Amino acid sequence: NPVKVYLHRDASLLLAAAPLDMRDINTREAHFTNRSVQVTSSIAYAENTHLLPLSSLSDEDEIFAQMKAAVSCLFEALSKKPKWFMPFPRTFEIFGLDFLPDDNGKVWLLEA
């Protein structure tokens, strides 16, 4: 039986509170976008500017299409390695996936 995978379109963008500066790689707020790091930072963090819906982007459809393609490749590869991925019949699992769109519009799957 093939694995059925559903991707929720209502994704959120977590933005870092500090810009990335390769001359100063010690600024945690530029590297970690998880809320627990951002809200405890000395840098101002506001959820209305650092937590945005995917739908707020002008290229939402293209980004979502790339996310779908990456998820499809991921689960196709996993299904070929049953030793690593063993879904149980009549059950479901929820996975959290992190993506990163780069400056050129390419979307990268960071972790699952």
mmCIF file of N, CA, C and O in Angstrom:
data_model
loop_
_atom_site.group_PDB
_atom_site.id
_atom_site.type_symbol
_atom_site.label_atom_id
_atom_site.label_comp_id
_atom_site.label_asym_id
_atom_site.label_seq_id
_atom_site.Cartn_x
_atom_site.Cartn_y
_atom_site.Cartn_z
ATOM 1 N N ASN A 1 0.834 -1.191 0.000
ATOM 2 C CA ASN A 1 0.000 0.000 0.000
ATOM 3 C C ASN A 1 0.876 1.252 0.000
ATOM 4 O O ASN A 1 1.754 1.391 0.843
ATOM 5 N N PRO A 2 0.586 2.157 -0.914
ATOM 6 C CA PRO A 2 1.380 3.389 -0.915
ATOM 7 C C PRO A 2 1.057 4.262 0.295
ATOM 8 O O PRO A 2 -0.063 4.252 0.799
ATOM 9 N N VAL A 3 2.024 4.997 0.732
ATOM 10 C CA VAL A 3 1.846 5.928 1.843
ATOM 11 C C VAL A 3 1.148 7.178 1.313
ATOM 12 O O VAL A 3 1.508 7.708 0.269
ATOM 13 N N LYS A 4 0.128 7.637 2.022
ATOM 14 C CA LYS A 4 -0.554 8.874 1.661
ATOM 15 C C LYS A 4 0.002 9.995 2.523
ATOM 16 O O LYS A 4 0.070 9.871 3.737
ATOM 17 N N VAL A 5 0.383 11.072 1.878
ATOM 18 C CA VAL A 5 0.961 12.211 2.583
ATOM 19 C C VAL A 5 0.138 13.447 2.255
ATOM 20 O O VAL A 5 -0.172 13.707 1.085
ATOM 21 N N TYR A 6 -0.230 14.187 3.279
ATOM 22 C CA TYR A 6 -0.983 15.428 3.116
ATOM 23 C C TYR A 6 -0.138 16.574 3.653
ATOM 24 O O TYR A 6 0.443 16.475 4.728
ATOM 25 N N LEU A 7 -0.088 17.641 2.895
ATOM 26 C CA LEU A 7 0.686 18.818 3.286
ATOM 27 C C LEU A 7 -0.296 19.959 3.542
ATOM 28 O O LEU A 7 -1.074 20.328 2.662
ATOM 29 N N HIS A 8 -0.257 20.499 4.739
ATOM 30 C CA HIS A 8 -1.173 21.579 5.126
ATOM 31 C C HIS A 8 -0.683 22.893 4.517
ATOM 32 O O HIS A 8 0.457 23.298 4.733
ATOM 33 N N ARG A 9 -1.536 23.556 3.765
ATOM 34 C CA ARG A 9 -1.135 24.781 3.071
ATOM 35 C C ARG A 9 -0.993 25.984 4.016
ATOM 36 O O ARG A 9 -0.303 26.944 3.714
ATOM 37 N N ASP A 10 -1.627 25.941 5.153
ATOM 38 C CA ASP A 10 -1.611 27.071 6.076
ATOM 39 C C ASP A 10 -0.322 27.057 6.897
ATOM 40 O O ASP A 10 -0.337 26.887 8.111
ATOM 41 N N ALA A 11 0.796 27.231 6.215
ATOM 42 C CA ALA A 11 2.104 27.210 6.871
ATOM 43 C C ALA A 11 2.422 28.578 7.468
ATOM 44 O O ALA A 11 1.852 29.593 7.080
ATOM 45 N N SER A 12 3.345 28.580 8.415
ATOM 46 C CA SER A 12 3.781 29.822 9.055
ATOM 47 C C SER A 12 5.246 30.076 8.757
ATOM 48 O O SER A 12 6.038 29.147 8.635
ATOM 49 N N LEU A 13 5.583 31.327 8.649
ATOM 50 C CA LEU A 13 6.970 31.744 8.469
ATOM 51 C C LEU A 13 7.468 32.299 9.794
ATOM 52 O O LEU A 13 6.856 33.204 10.355
ATOM 53 N N LEU A 14 8.533 31.737 10.294
ATOM 54 C CA LEU A 14 9.152 32.250 11.515
ATOM 55 C C LEU A 14 10.400 33.021 11.099
ATOM 56 O O LEU A 14 11.337 32.448 10.555
ATOM 57 N N LEU A 15 10.392 34.305 11.343
ATOM 58 C CA LEU A 15 11.490 35.166 10.934
ATOM 59 C C LEU A 15 12.393 35.469 12.121
ATOM 60 O O LEU A 15 11.925 35.673 13.234
ATOM 61 N N ALA A 16 13.668 35.508 11.862
ATOM 62 C CA ALA A 16 14.631 35.835 12.910
ATOM 63 C C ALA A 16 14.496 37.308 13.302
ATOM 64 O O ALA A 16 14.172 38.157 12.474
ATOM 65 N N ALA A 17 14.758 37.600 14.560
ATOM 66 C CA ALA A 17 14.657 38.971 15.052
ATOM 67 C C ALA A 17 15.850 39.821 14.645
ATOM 68 O O ALA A 17 15.778 41.042 14.645
ATOM 69 N N ALA A 18 16.953 39.178 14.269
ATOM 70 C CA ALA A 18 18.160 39.912 13.881
ATOM 71 C C ALA A 18 18.576 39.475 12.478
ATOM 72 O O ALA A 18 18.416 38.314 12.118
ATOM 73 N N PRO A 19 19.119 40.396 11.709
ATOM 74 C CA PRO A 19 19.600 40.011 10.379
ATOM 75 C C PRO A 19 20.868 39.166 10.487
ATOM 76 O O PRO A 19 21.644 39.295 11.441
ATOM 77 N N LEU A 20 21.063 38.302 9.503
ATOM 78 C CA LEU A 20 22.266 37.471 9.475
ATOM 79 C C LEU A 20 23.449 38.318 9.025
ATOM 80 O O LEU A 20 23.398 38.981 7.993
ATOM 81 N N ASP A 21 24.497 38.314 9.811
ATOM 82 C CA ASP A 21 25.725 39.033 9.485
ATOM 83 C C ASP A 21 26.872 38.046 9.643
ATOM 84 O O ASP A 21 27.197 37.642 10.758
ATOM 85 N N MET A 22 27.455 37.634 8.533
ATOM 86 C CA MET A 22 28.510 36.628 8.583
ATOM 87 C C MET A 22 29.768 37.122 9.302
ATOM 88 O O MET A 22 30.617 36.328 9.668
ATOM 89 N N ARG A 23 29.870 38.428 9.546
ATOM 90 C CA ARG A 23 31.010 38.947 10.315
ATOM 91 C C ARG A 23 30.788 38.788 11.814
ATOM 92 O O ARG A 23 31.708 38.917 12.596
ATOM 93 N N ASP A 24 29.520 38.521 12.185
ATOM 94 C CA ASP A 24 29.178 38.329 13.595
ATOM 95 C C ASP A 24 28.273 37.105 13.692
ATOM 96 O O ASP A 24 27.054 37.234 13.743
ATOM 97 N N ILE A 25 28.871 35.936 13.721
ATOM 98 C CA ILE A 25 28.074 34.703 13.720
ATOM 99 C C ILE A 25 27.609 34.303 15.119
ATOM 100 O O ILE A 25 26.963 33.287 15.284
ATOM 101 N N ASN A 26 27.913 35.087 16.122
ATOM 102 C CA ASN A 26 27.520 34.757 17.492
ATOM 103 C C ASN A 26 26.158 35.302 17.891
ATOM 104 O O ASN A 26 25.701 35.049 19.001
ATOM 105 N N THR A 27 25.503 36.030 17.018
ATOM 106 C CA THR A 27 24.185 36.568 17.333
ATOM 107 C C THR A 27 23.158 35.456 17.162
ATOM 108 O O THR A 27 22.761 35.123 16.049
ATOM 109 N N ARG A 28 22.737 34.862 18.277
ATOM 110 C CA ARG A 28 21.804 33.725 18.242
ATOM 111 C C ARG A 28 20.503 34.066 17.548
ATOM 112 O O ARG A 28 19.910 33.246 16.862
ATOM 113 N N GLU A 29 20.027 35.280 17.726
ATOM 114 C CA GLU A 29 18.731 35.683 17.185
ATOM 115 C C GLU A 29 18.724 35.735 15.655
ATOM 116 O O GLU A 29 17.675 35.809 15.043
ATOM 117 N N ALA A 30 19.886 35.709 15.036
ATOM 118 C CA ALA A 30 19.967 35.682 13.574
ATOM 119 C C ALA A 30 19.938 34.256 13.036
ATOM 120 O O ALA A 30 19.681 34.046 11.856
ATOM 121 N N HIS A 31 20.189 33.284 13.894
ATOM 122 C CA HIS A 31 20.285 31.886 13.456
ATOM 123 C C HIS A 31 19.103 31.042 13.889
ATOM 124 O O HIS A 31 18.711 30.112 13.182
ATOM 125 N N PHE A 32 18.551 31.315 15.038
ATOM 126 C CA PHE A 32 17.474 30.491 15.581
ATOM 127 C C PHE A 32 16.152 31.233 15.462
ATOM 128 O O PHE A 32 16.004 32.321 16.003
ATOM 129 N N THR A 33 15.206 30.619 14.776
ATOM 130 C CA THR A 33 13.913 31.277 14.606
ATOM 131 C C THR A 33 12.856 30.702 15.537
ATOM 132 O O THR A 33 11.719 31.160 15.515
ATOM 133 N N ASN A 34 13.213 29.721 16.352
ATOM 134 C CA ASN A 34 12.185 29.192 17.260
ATOM 135 C C ASN A 34 11.807 30.252 18.293
ATOM 136 O O ASN A 34 12.613 31.044 18.743
ATOM 137 N N ARG A 35 10.553 30.237 18.632
ATOM 138 C CA ARG A 35 9.978 31.289 19.480
ATOM 139 C C ARG A 35 10.676 31.395 20.834
ATOM 140 O O ARG A 35 10.875 32.495 21.346
ATOM 141 N N SER A 36 11.062 30.283 21.427
ATOM 142 C CA SER A 36 11.666 30.337 22.758
ATOM 143 C C SER A 36 12.973 31.122 22.766
ATOM 144 O O SER A 36 13.288 31.782 23.743
ATOM 145 N N VAL A 37 13.731 31.071 21.688
ATOM 146 C CA VAL A 37 14.972 31.860 21.606
ATOM 147 C C VAL A 37 14.636 33.326 21.356
ATOM 148 O O VAL A 37 15.202 34.222 21.980
ATOM 149 N N GLN A 38 13.685 33.567 20.458
ATOM 150 C CA GLN A 38 13.386 34.939 20.071
ATOM 151 C C GLN A 38 12.758 35.760 21.198
ATOM 152 O O GLN A 38 13.133 36.905 21.409
ATOM 153 N N VAL A 39 11.800 35.194 21.943
ATOM 154 C CA VAL A 39 11.107 35.984 22.964
ATOM 155 C C VAL A 39 11.961 36.245 24.196
ATOM 156 O O VAL A 39 11.679 37.170 24.948
ATOM 157 N N THR A 40 12.998 35.444 24.421
ATOM 158 C CA THR A 40 13.870 35.672 25.574
ATOM 159 C C THR A 40 15.085 36.514 25.202
ATOM 160 O O THR A 40 15.957 36.737 26.027
ATOM 161 N N SER A 41 15.117 36.997 23.989
ATOM 162 C CA SER A 41 16.244 37.763 23.489
ATOM 163 C C SER A 41 16.198 39.207 23.985
ATOM 164 O O SER A 41 15.148 39.726 24.331
ATOM 165 N N SER A 42 17.340 39.843 23.962
ATOM 166 C CA SER A 42 17.386 41.267 24.278
ATOM 167 C C SER A 42 16.984 42.097 23.050
ATOM 168 O O SER A 42 16.733 43.287 23.153
ATOM 169 N N ILE A 43 16.908 41.463 21.893
ATOM 170 C CA ILE A 43 16.483 42.130 20.663
ATOM 171 C C ILE A 43 14.958 42.132 20.625
ATOM 172 O O ILE A 43 14.323 41.127 20.931
ATOM 173 N N ALA A 44 14.371 43.233 20.241
ATOM 174 C CA ALA A 44 12.910 43.346 20.207
ATOM 175 C C ALA A 44 12.314 42.295 19.284
ATOM 176 O O ALA A 44 12.755 42.124 18.162
ATOM 177 N N TYR A 45 11.319 41.594 19.785
ATOM 178 C CA TYR A 45 10.628 40.550 19.022
ATOM 179 C C TYR A 45 9.135 40.806 19.106
ATOM 180 O O TYR A 45 8.593 40.991 20.190
ATOM 181 N N ALA A 46 8.487 40.835 17.978
ATOM 182 C CA ALA A 46 7.033 41.034 17.950
ATOM 183 C C ALA A 46 6.430 39.972 17.043
ATOM 184 O O ALA A 46 6.842 39.834 15.895
ATOM 185 N N GLU A 47 5.471 39.213 17.566
ATOM 186 C CA GLU A 47 4.893 38.119 16.784
ATOM 187 C C GLU A 47 4.225 38.613 15.513
ATOM 188 O O GLU A 47 4.206 37.911 14.517
ATOM 189 N N ASN A 48 3.695 39.832 15.513
ATOM 190 C CA ASN A 48 3.026 40.312 14.309
ATOM 191 C C ASN A 48 4.006 40.622 13.177
ATOM 192 O O ASN A 48 3.596 40.748 12.035
ATOM 193 N N THR A 49 5.291 40.752 13.466
ATOM 194 C CA THR A 49 6.278 40.988 12.408
ATOM 195 C C THR A 49 7.230 39.809 12.223
ATOM 196 O O THR A 49 7.943 39.760 11.228
ATOM 197 N N HIS A 50 7.270 38.878 13.144
ATOM 198 C CA HIS A 50 8.198 37.749 13.050
ATOM 199 C C HIS A 50 7.506 36.402 12.871
ATOM 200 O O HIS A 50 8.164 35.382 12.720
ATOM 201 N N LEU A 51 6.199 36.381 12.886
ATOM 202 C CA LEU A 51 5.414 35.167 12.646
ATOM 203 C C LEU A 51 4.353 35.521 11.612
ATOM 204 O O LEU A 51 3.391 36.213 11.911
ATOM 205 N N LEU A 52 4.581 35.082 10.380
ATOM 206 C CA LEU A 52 3.712 35.467 9.277
ATOM 207 C C LEU A 52 3.122 34.232 8.607
ATOM 208 O O LEU A 52 3.773 33.190 8.533
ATOM 209 N N PRO A 53 1.919 34.349 8.060
ATOM 210 C CA PRO A 53 1.363 33.223 7.294
ATOM 211 C C PRO A 53 2.023 33.140 5.917
ATOM 212 O O PRO A 53 2.411 34.161 5.339
ATOM 213 N N LEU A 54 2.154 31.932 5.396
ATOM 214 C CA LEU A 54 2.693 31.750 4.052
ATOM 215 C C LEU A 54 1.896 32.557 3.039
ATOM 216 O O LEU A 54 2.440 33.090 2.076
ATOM 217 N N SER A 55 0.603 32.692 3.279
ATOM 218 C CA SER A 55 -0.269 33.425 2.354
ATOM 219 C C SER A 55 0.090 34.904 2.239
ATOM 220 O O SER A 55 -0.388 35.591 1.327
ATOM 221 N N SER A 56 0.934 35.416 3.136
ATOM 222 C CA SER A 56 1.322 36.826 3.064
ATOM 223 C C SER A 56 2.393 37.085 2.002
ATOM 224 O O SER A 56 2.689 38.238 1.698
ATOM 225 N N LEU A 57 2.951 36.034 1.424
ATOM 226 C CA LEU A 57 3.991 36.205 0.412
ATOM 227 C C LEU A 57 3.394 36.278 -0.983
ATOM 228 O O LEU A 57 2.453 35.564 -1.307
ATOM 229 N N SER A 58 3.970 37.101 -1.827
ATOM 230 C CA SER A 58 3.471 37.236 -3.195
ATOM 231 C C SER A 58 3.729 35.970 -4.019
ATOM 232 O O SER A 58 2.990 35.675 -4.944
ATOM 233 N N ASP A 59 4.774 35.227 -3.681
ATOM 234 C CA ASP A 59 5.105 33.992 -4.414
ATOM 235 C C ASP A 59 4.691 32.743 -3.630
ATOM 236 O O ASP A 59 5.331 31.701 -3.732
ATOM 237 N N GLU A 60 3.599 32.846 -2.897
ATOM 238 C CA GLU A 60 3.107 31.745 -2.072
ATOM 239 C C GLU A 60 2.923 30.463 -2.878
ATOM 240 O O GLU A 60 3.316 29.378 -2.437
ATOM 241 N N ASP A 61 2.328 30.552 -4.071
ATOM 242 C CA ASP A 61 2.047 29.348 -4.862
ATOM 243 C C ASP A 61 3.332 28.641 -5.276
ATOM 244 O O ASP A 61 3.422 27.414 -5.222
ATOM 245 N N GLU A 62 4.337 29.392 -5.678
ATOM 246 C CA GLU A 62 5.611 28.796 -6.089
ATOM 247 C C GLU A 62 6.323 28.161 -4.892
ATOM 248 O O GLU A 62 6.875 27.066 -4.991
ATOM 249 N N ILE A 63 6.315 28.837 -3.767
ATOM 250 C CA ILE A 63 6.950 28.282 -2.565
ATOM 251 C C ILE A 63 6.248 27.001 -2.133
ATOM 252 O O ILE A 63 6.886 25.991 -1.845
ATOM 253 N N PHE A 64 4.916 27.020 -2.136
ATOM 254 C CA PHE A 64 4.164 25.826 -1.737
ATOM 255 C C PHE A 64 4.411 24.674 -2.709
ATOM 256 O O PHE A 64 4.539 23.521 -2.293
ATOM 257 N N ALA A 65 4.498 24.964 -3.999
ATOM 258 C CA ALA A 65 4.778 23.918 -4.988
ATOM 259 C C ALA A 65 6.139 23.270 -4.722
ATOM 260 O O ALA A 65 6.287 22.047 -4.823
ATOM 261 N N GLN A 66 7.128 24.068 -4.365
ATOM 262 C CA GLN A 66 8.456 23.516 -4.054
ATOM 263 C C GLN A 66 8.428 22.708 -2.756
ATOM 264 O O GLN A 66 9.109 21.688 -2.636
ATOM 265 N N MET A 67 7.643 23.166 -1.784
ATOM 266 C CA MET A 67 7.498 22.408 -0.541
ATOM 267 C C MET A 67 6.872 21.040 -0.833
ATOM 268 O O MET A 67 7.341 20.011 -0.336
ATOM 269 N N LYS A 68 5.826 21.016 -1.663
ATOM 270 C CA LYS A 68 5.175 19.755 -2.032
ATOM 271 C C LYS A 68 6.151 18.819 -2.739
ATOM 272 O O LYS A 68 6.179 17.619 -2.458
ATOM 273 N N ALA A 69 6.948 19.355 -3.644
ATOM 274 C CA ALA A 69 7.914 18.529 -4.374
ATOM 275 C C ALA A 69 8.950 17.932 -3.415
ATOM 276 O O ALA A 69 9.305 16.754 -3.526
ATOM 277 N N ALA A 70 9.409 18.726 -2.460
ATOM 278 C CA ALA A 70 10.399 18.234 -1.495
ATOM 279 C C ALA A 70 9.805 17.148 -0.604
ATOM 280 O O ALA A 70 10.449 16.128 -0.327
ATOM 281 N N VAL A 71 8.568 17.343 -0.159
ATOM 282 C CA VAL A 71 7.902 16.352 0.690
ATOM 283 C C VAL A 71 7.680 15.061 -0.088
ATOM 284 O O VAL A 71 7.886 13.960 0.426
ATOM 285 N N SER A 72 7.294 15.187 -1.338
ATOM 286 C CA SER A 72 7.096 14.014 -2.185
ATOM 287 C C SER A 72 8.401 13.222 -2.326
ATOM 288 O O SER A 72 8.411 11.996 -2.174
ATOM 289 N N CYS A 73 9.487 13.910 -2.604
ATOM 290 C CA CYS A 73 10.798 13.246 -2.723
ATOM 291 C C CYS A 73 11.208 12.588 -1.414
ATOM 292 O O CYS A 73 11.733 11.472 -1.413
ATOM 293 N N LEU A 74 10.968 13.270 -0.305
ATOM 294 C CA LEU A 74 11.335 12.742 1.004
ATOM 295 C C LEU A 74 10.630 11.422 1.283
ATOM 296 O O LEU A 74 11.263 10.419 1.603
ATOM 297 N N PHE A 75 9.302 11.407 1.142
ATOM 298 C CA PHE A 75 8.565 10.194 1.488
ATOM 299 C C PHE A 75 8.729 9.090 0.443
ATOM 300 O O PHE A 75 8.659 7.913 0.772
ATOM 301 N N GLU A 76 8.991 9.460 -0.794
ATOM 302 C CA GLU A 76 9.296 8.436 -1.799
ATOM 303 C C GLU A 76 10.611 7.744 -1.447
ATOM 304 O O GLU A 76 10.715 6.526 -1.498
ATOM 305 N N ALA A 77 11.597 8.531 -1.055
ATOM 306 C CA ALA A 77 12.889 7.951 -0.662
ATOM 307 C C ALA A 77 12.740 7.086 0.589
ATOM 308 O O ALA A 77 13.307 5.992 0.673
ATOM 309 N N LEU A 78 11.979 7.567 1.559
ATOM 310 C CA LEU A 78 11.789 6.798 2.790
ATOM 311 C C LEU A 78 11.054 5.487 2.544
ATOM 312 O O LEU A 78 11.343 4.471 3.178
ATOM 313 N N SER A 79 10.096 5.509 1.639
ATOM 314 C CA SER A 79 9.328 4.289 1.388
ATOM 315 C C SER A 79 10.178 3.200 0.739
ATOM 316 O O SER A 79 9.834 2.025 0.793
ATOM 317 N N LYS A 80 11.299 3.571 0.156
ATOM 318 C CA LYS A 80 12.208 2.588 -0.449
ATOM 319 C C LYS A 80 13.147 1.976 0.583
ATOM 320 O O LYS A 80 13.888 1.054 0.279
ATOM 321 N N LYS A 81 13.135 2.501 1.786
ATOM 322 C CA LYS A 81 13.982 1.999 2.875
ATOM 323 C C LYS A 81 13.097 1.574 4.038
ATOM 324 O O LYS A 81 13.013 2.258 5.060
ATOM 325 N N PRO A 82 12.385 0.461 3.912
ATOM 326 C CA PRO A 82 11.431 0.082 4.964
ATOM 327 C C PRO A 82 12.071 -0.134 6.329
ATOM 328 O O PRO A 82 11.408 -0.078 7.349
ATOM 329 N N LYS A 83 13.361 -0.358 6.353
ATOM 330 C CA LYS A 83 14.052 -0.513 7.636
ATOM 331 C C LYS A 83 14.053 0.805 8.421
ATOM 332 O O LYS A 83 14.060 0.824 9.632
ATOM 333 N N TRP A 84 14.009 1.941 7.718
ATOM 334 C CA TRP A 84 14.056 3.252 8.367
ATOM 335 C C TRP A 84 12.674 3.846 8.576
ATOM 336 O O TRP A 84 12.472 4.678 9.435
ATOM 337 N N PHE A 85 11.730 3.452 7.741
ATOM 338 C CA PHE A 85 10.403 4.069 7.759
ATOM 339 C C PHE A 85 9.364 2.962 7.705
ATOM 340 O O PHE A 85 9.211 2.303 6.683
ATOM 341 N N MET A 86 8.674 2.745 8.812
ATOM 342 C CA MET A 86 7.721 1.650 8.882
ATOM 343 C C MET A 86 6.370 2.148 9.388
ATOM 344 O O MET A 86 6.053 2.022 10.570
ATOM 345 N N PRO A 87 5.562 2.738 8.489
ATOM 346 C CA PRO A 87 4.232 3.179 8.940
ATOM 347 C C PRO A 87 3.340 1.979 9.250
ATOM 348 O O PRO A 87 3.393 0.964 8.560
ATOM 349 N N PHE A 88 2.577 2.092 10.298
ATOM 350 C CA PHE A 88 1.665 1.018 10.694
ATOM 351 C C PHE A 88 0.359 1.147 9.917
ATOM 352 O O PHE A 88 -0.089 2.259 9.635
ATOM 353 N N PRO A 89 -0.278 0.016 9.593
ATOM 354 C CA PRO A 89 -1.559 0.095 8.888
ATOM 355 C C PRO A 89 -2.637 0.745 9.766
ATOM 356 O O PRO A 89 -2.608 0.617 10.981
ATOM 357 N N ARG A 90 -3.547 1.450 9.111
ATOM 358 C CA ARG A 90 -4.700 2.082 9.762
ATOM 359 C C ARG A 90 -4.303 3.084 10.856
ATOM 360 O O ARG A 90 -4.993 3.239 11.855
ATOM 361 N N THR A 91 -3.174 3.715 10.692
ATOM 362 C CA THR A 91 -2.736 4.746 11.642
ATOM 363 C C THR A 91 -2.297 5.987 10.867
ATOM 364 O O THR A 91 -2.188 5.956 9.642
ATOM 365 N N PHE A 92 -2.049 7.048 11.581
ATOM 366 C CA PHE A 92 -1.481 8.230 10.948
ATOM 367 C C PHE A 92 -0.393 8.796 11.846
ATOM 368 O O PHE A 92 -0.349 8.531 13.044
ATOM 369 N N GLU A 93 0.491 9.549 11.243
ATOM 370 C CA GLU A 93 1.564 10.215 11.970
ATOM 371 C C GLU A 93 1.597 11.665 11.519
ATOM 372 O O GLU A 93 1.285 11.972 10.371
ATOM 373 N N ILE A 94 1.987 12.528 12.406
ATOM 374 C CA ILE A 94 2.128 13.940 12.078
ATOM 375 C C ILE A 94 3.612 14.288 12.130
ATOM 376 O O ILE A 94 4.290 14.025 13.116
ATOM 377 N N PHE A 95 4.097 14.869 11.054
ATOM 378 C CA PHE A 95 5.494 15.278 10.964
ATOM 379 C C PHE A 95 5.566 16.792 10.862
ATOM 380 O O PHE A 95 4.747 17.414 10.189
ATOM 381 N N GLY A 96 6.549 17.362 11.489
ATOM 382 C CA GLY A 96 6.828 18.786 11.340
ATOM 383 C C GLY A 96 8.030 18.934 10.429
ATOM 384 O O GLY A 96 9.052 18.269 10.631
ATOM 385 N N LEU A 97 7.916 19.749 9.418
ATOM 386 C CA LEU A 97 8.992 19.938 8.446
ATOM 387 C C LEU A 97 9.396 21.404 8.434
ATOM 388 O O LEU A 97 8.546 22.290 8.469
ATOM 389 N N ASP A 98 10.689 21.644 8.380
ATOM 390 C CA ASP A 98 11.203 23.008 8.321
ATOM 391 C C ASP A 98 11.803 23.254 6.944
ATOM 392 O O ASP A 98 12.613 22.457 6.461
ATOM 393 N N PHE A 99 11.393 24.360 6.339
ATOM 394 C CA PHE A 99 11.887 24.753 5.026
ATOM 395 C C PHE A 99 12.547 26.119 5.121
ATOM 396 O O PHE A 99 12.230 26.900 6.011
ATOM 397 N N LEU A 100 13.428 26.390 4.173
ATOM 398 C CA LEU A 100 14.082 27.695 4.108
ATOM 399 C C LEU A 100 14.066 28.183 2.668
ATOM 400 O O LEU A 100 14.687 27.553 1.809
ATOM 401 N N PRO A 101 13.330 29.261 2.379
ATOM 402 C CA PRO A 101 13.425 29.846 1.036
ATOM 403 C C PRO A 101 14.657 30.756 0.983
ATOM 404 O O PRO A 101 14.886 31.545 1.896
ATOM 405 N N ASP A 102 15.455 30.612 -0.063
ATOM 406 C CA ASP A 102 16.653 31.451 -0.162
ATOM 407 C C ASP A 102 16.361 32.716 -0.967
ATOM 408 O O ASP A 102 15.237 32.942 -1.429
ATOM 409 N N ASP A 103 17.367 33.544 -1.130
ATOM 410 C CA ASP A 103 17.202 34.821 -1.825
ATOM 411 C C ASP A 103 16.860 34.658 -3.305
ATOM 412 O O ASP A 103 16.394 35.591 -3.941
ATOM 413 N N ASN A 104 17.116 33.470 -3.861
ATOM 414 C CA ASN A 104 16.844 33.217 -5.276
ATOM 415 C C ASN A 104 15.491 32.542 -5.505
ATOM 416 O O ASN A 104 15.171 32.159 -6.622
ATOM 417 N N GLY A 105 14.712 32.348 -4.439
ATOM 418 C CA GLY A 105 13.402 31.732 -4.567
ATOM 419 C C GLY A 105 13.405 30.221 -4.489
ATOM 420 O O GLY A 105 12.368 29.589 -4.653
ATOM 421 N N LYS A 106 14.554 29.616 -4.226
ATOM 422 C CA LYS A 106 14.634 28.157 -4.070
ATOM 423 C C LYS A 106 14.273 27.804 -2.630
ATOM 424 O O LYS A 106 14.730 28.444 -1.697
ATOM 425 N N VAL A 107 13.449 26.773 -2.478
ATOM 426 C CA VAL A 107 13.034 26.335 -1.143
ATOM 427 C C VAL A 107 13.812 25.070 -0.774
ATOM 428 O O VAL A 107 13.857 24.119 -1.544
ATOM 429 N N TRP A 108 14.413 25.086 0.402
ATOM 430 C CA TRP A 108 15.229 23.977 0.879
ATOM 431 C C TRP A 108 14.534 23.307 2.064
ATOM 432 O O TRP A 108 14.041 23.998 2.958
ATOM 433 N N LEU A 109 14.511 21.989 2.065
ATOM 434 C CA LEU A 109 14.017 21.234 3.216
ATOM 435 C C LEU A 109 15.173 21.136 4.204
ATOM 436 O O LEU A 109 16.222 20.573 3.887
ATOM 437 N N LEU A 110 14.989 21.702 5.395
ATOM 438 C CA LEU A 110 16.054 21.710 6.388
ATOM 439 C C LEU A 110 16.018 20.471 7.284
ATOM 440 O O LEU A 110 17.048 19.856 7.545
ATOM 441 N N GLU A 111 14.845 20.163 7.790
ATOM 442 C CA GLU A 111 14.732 19.012 8.693
ATOM 443 C C GLU A 111 13.291 18.532 8.761
ATOM 444 O O GLU A 111 12.369 19.272 8.455
ATOM 445 N N ALA A 112 13.170 17.276 9.162
ATOM 446 C CA ALA A 112 11.847 16.680 9.332
ATOM 447 C C ALA A 112 11.794 16.047 10.701
ATOM 448 O O ALA A 112 12.776 15.607 11.240
#
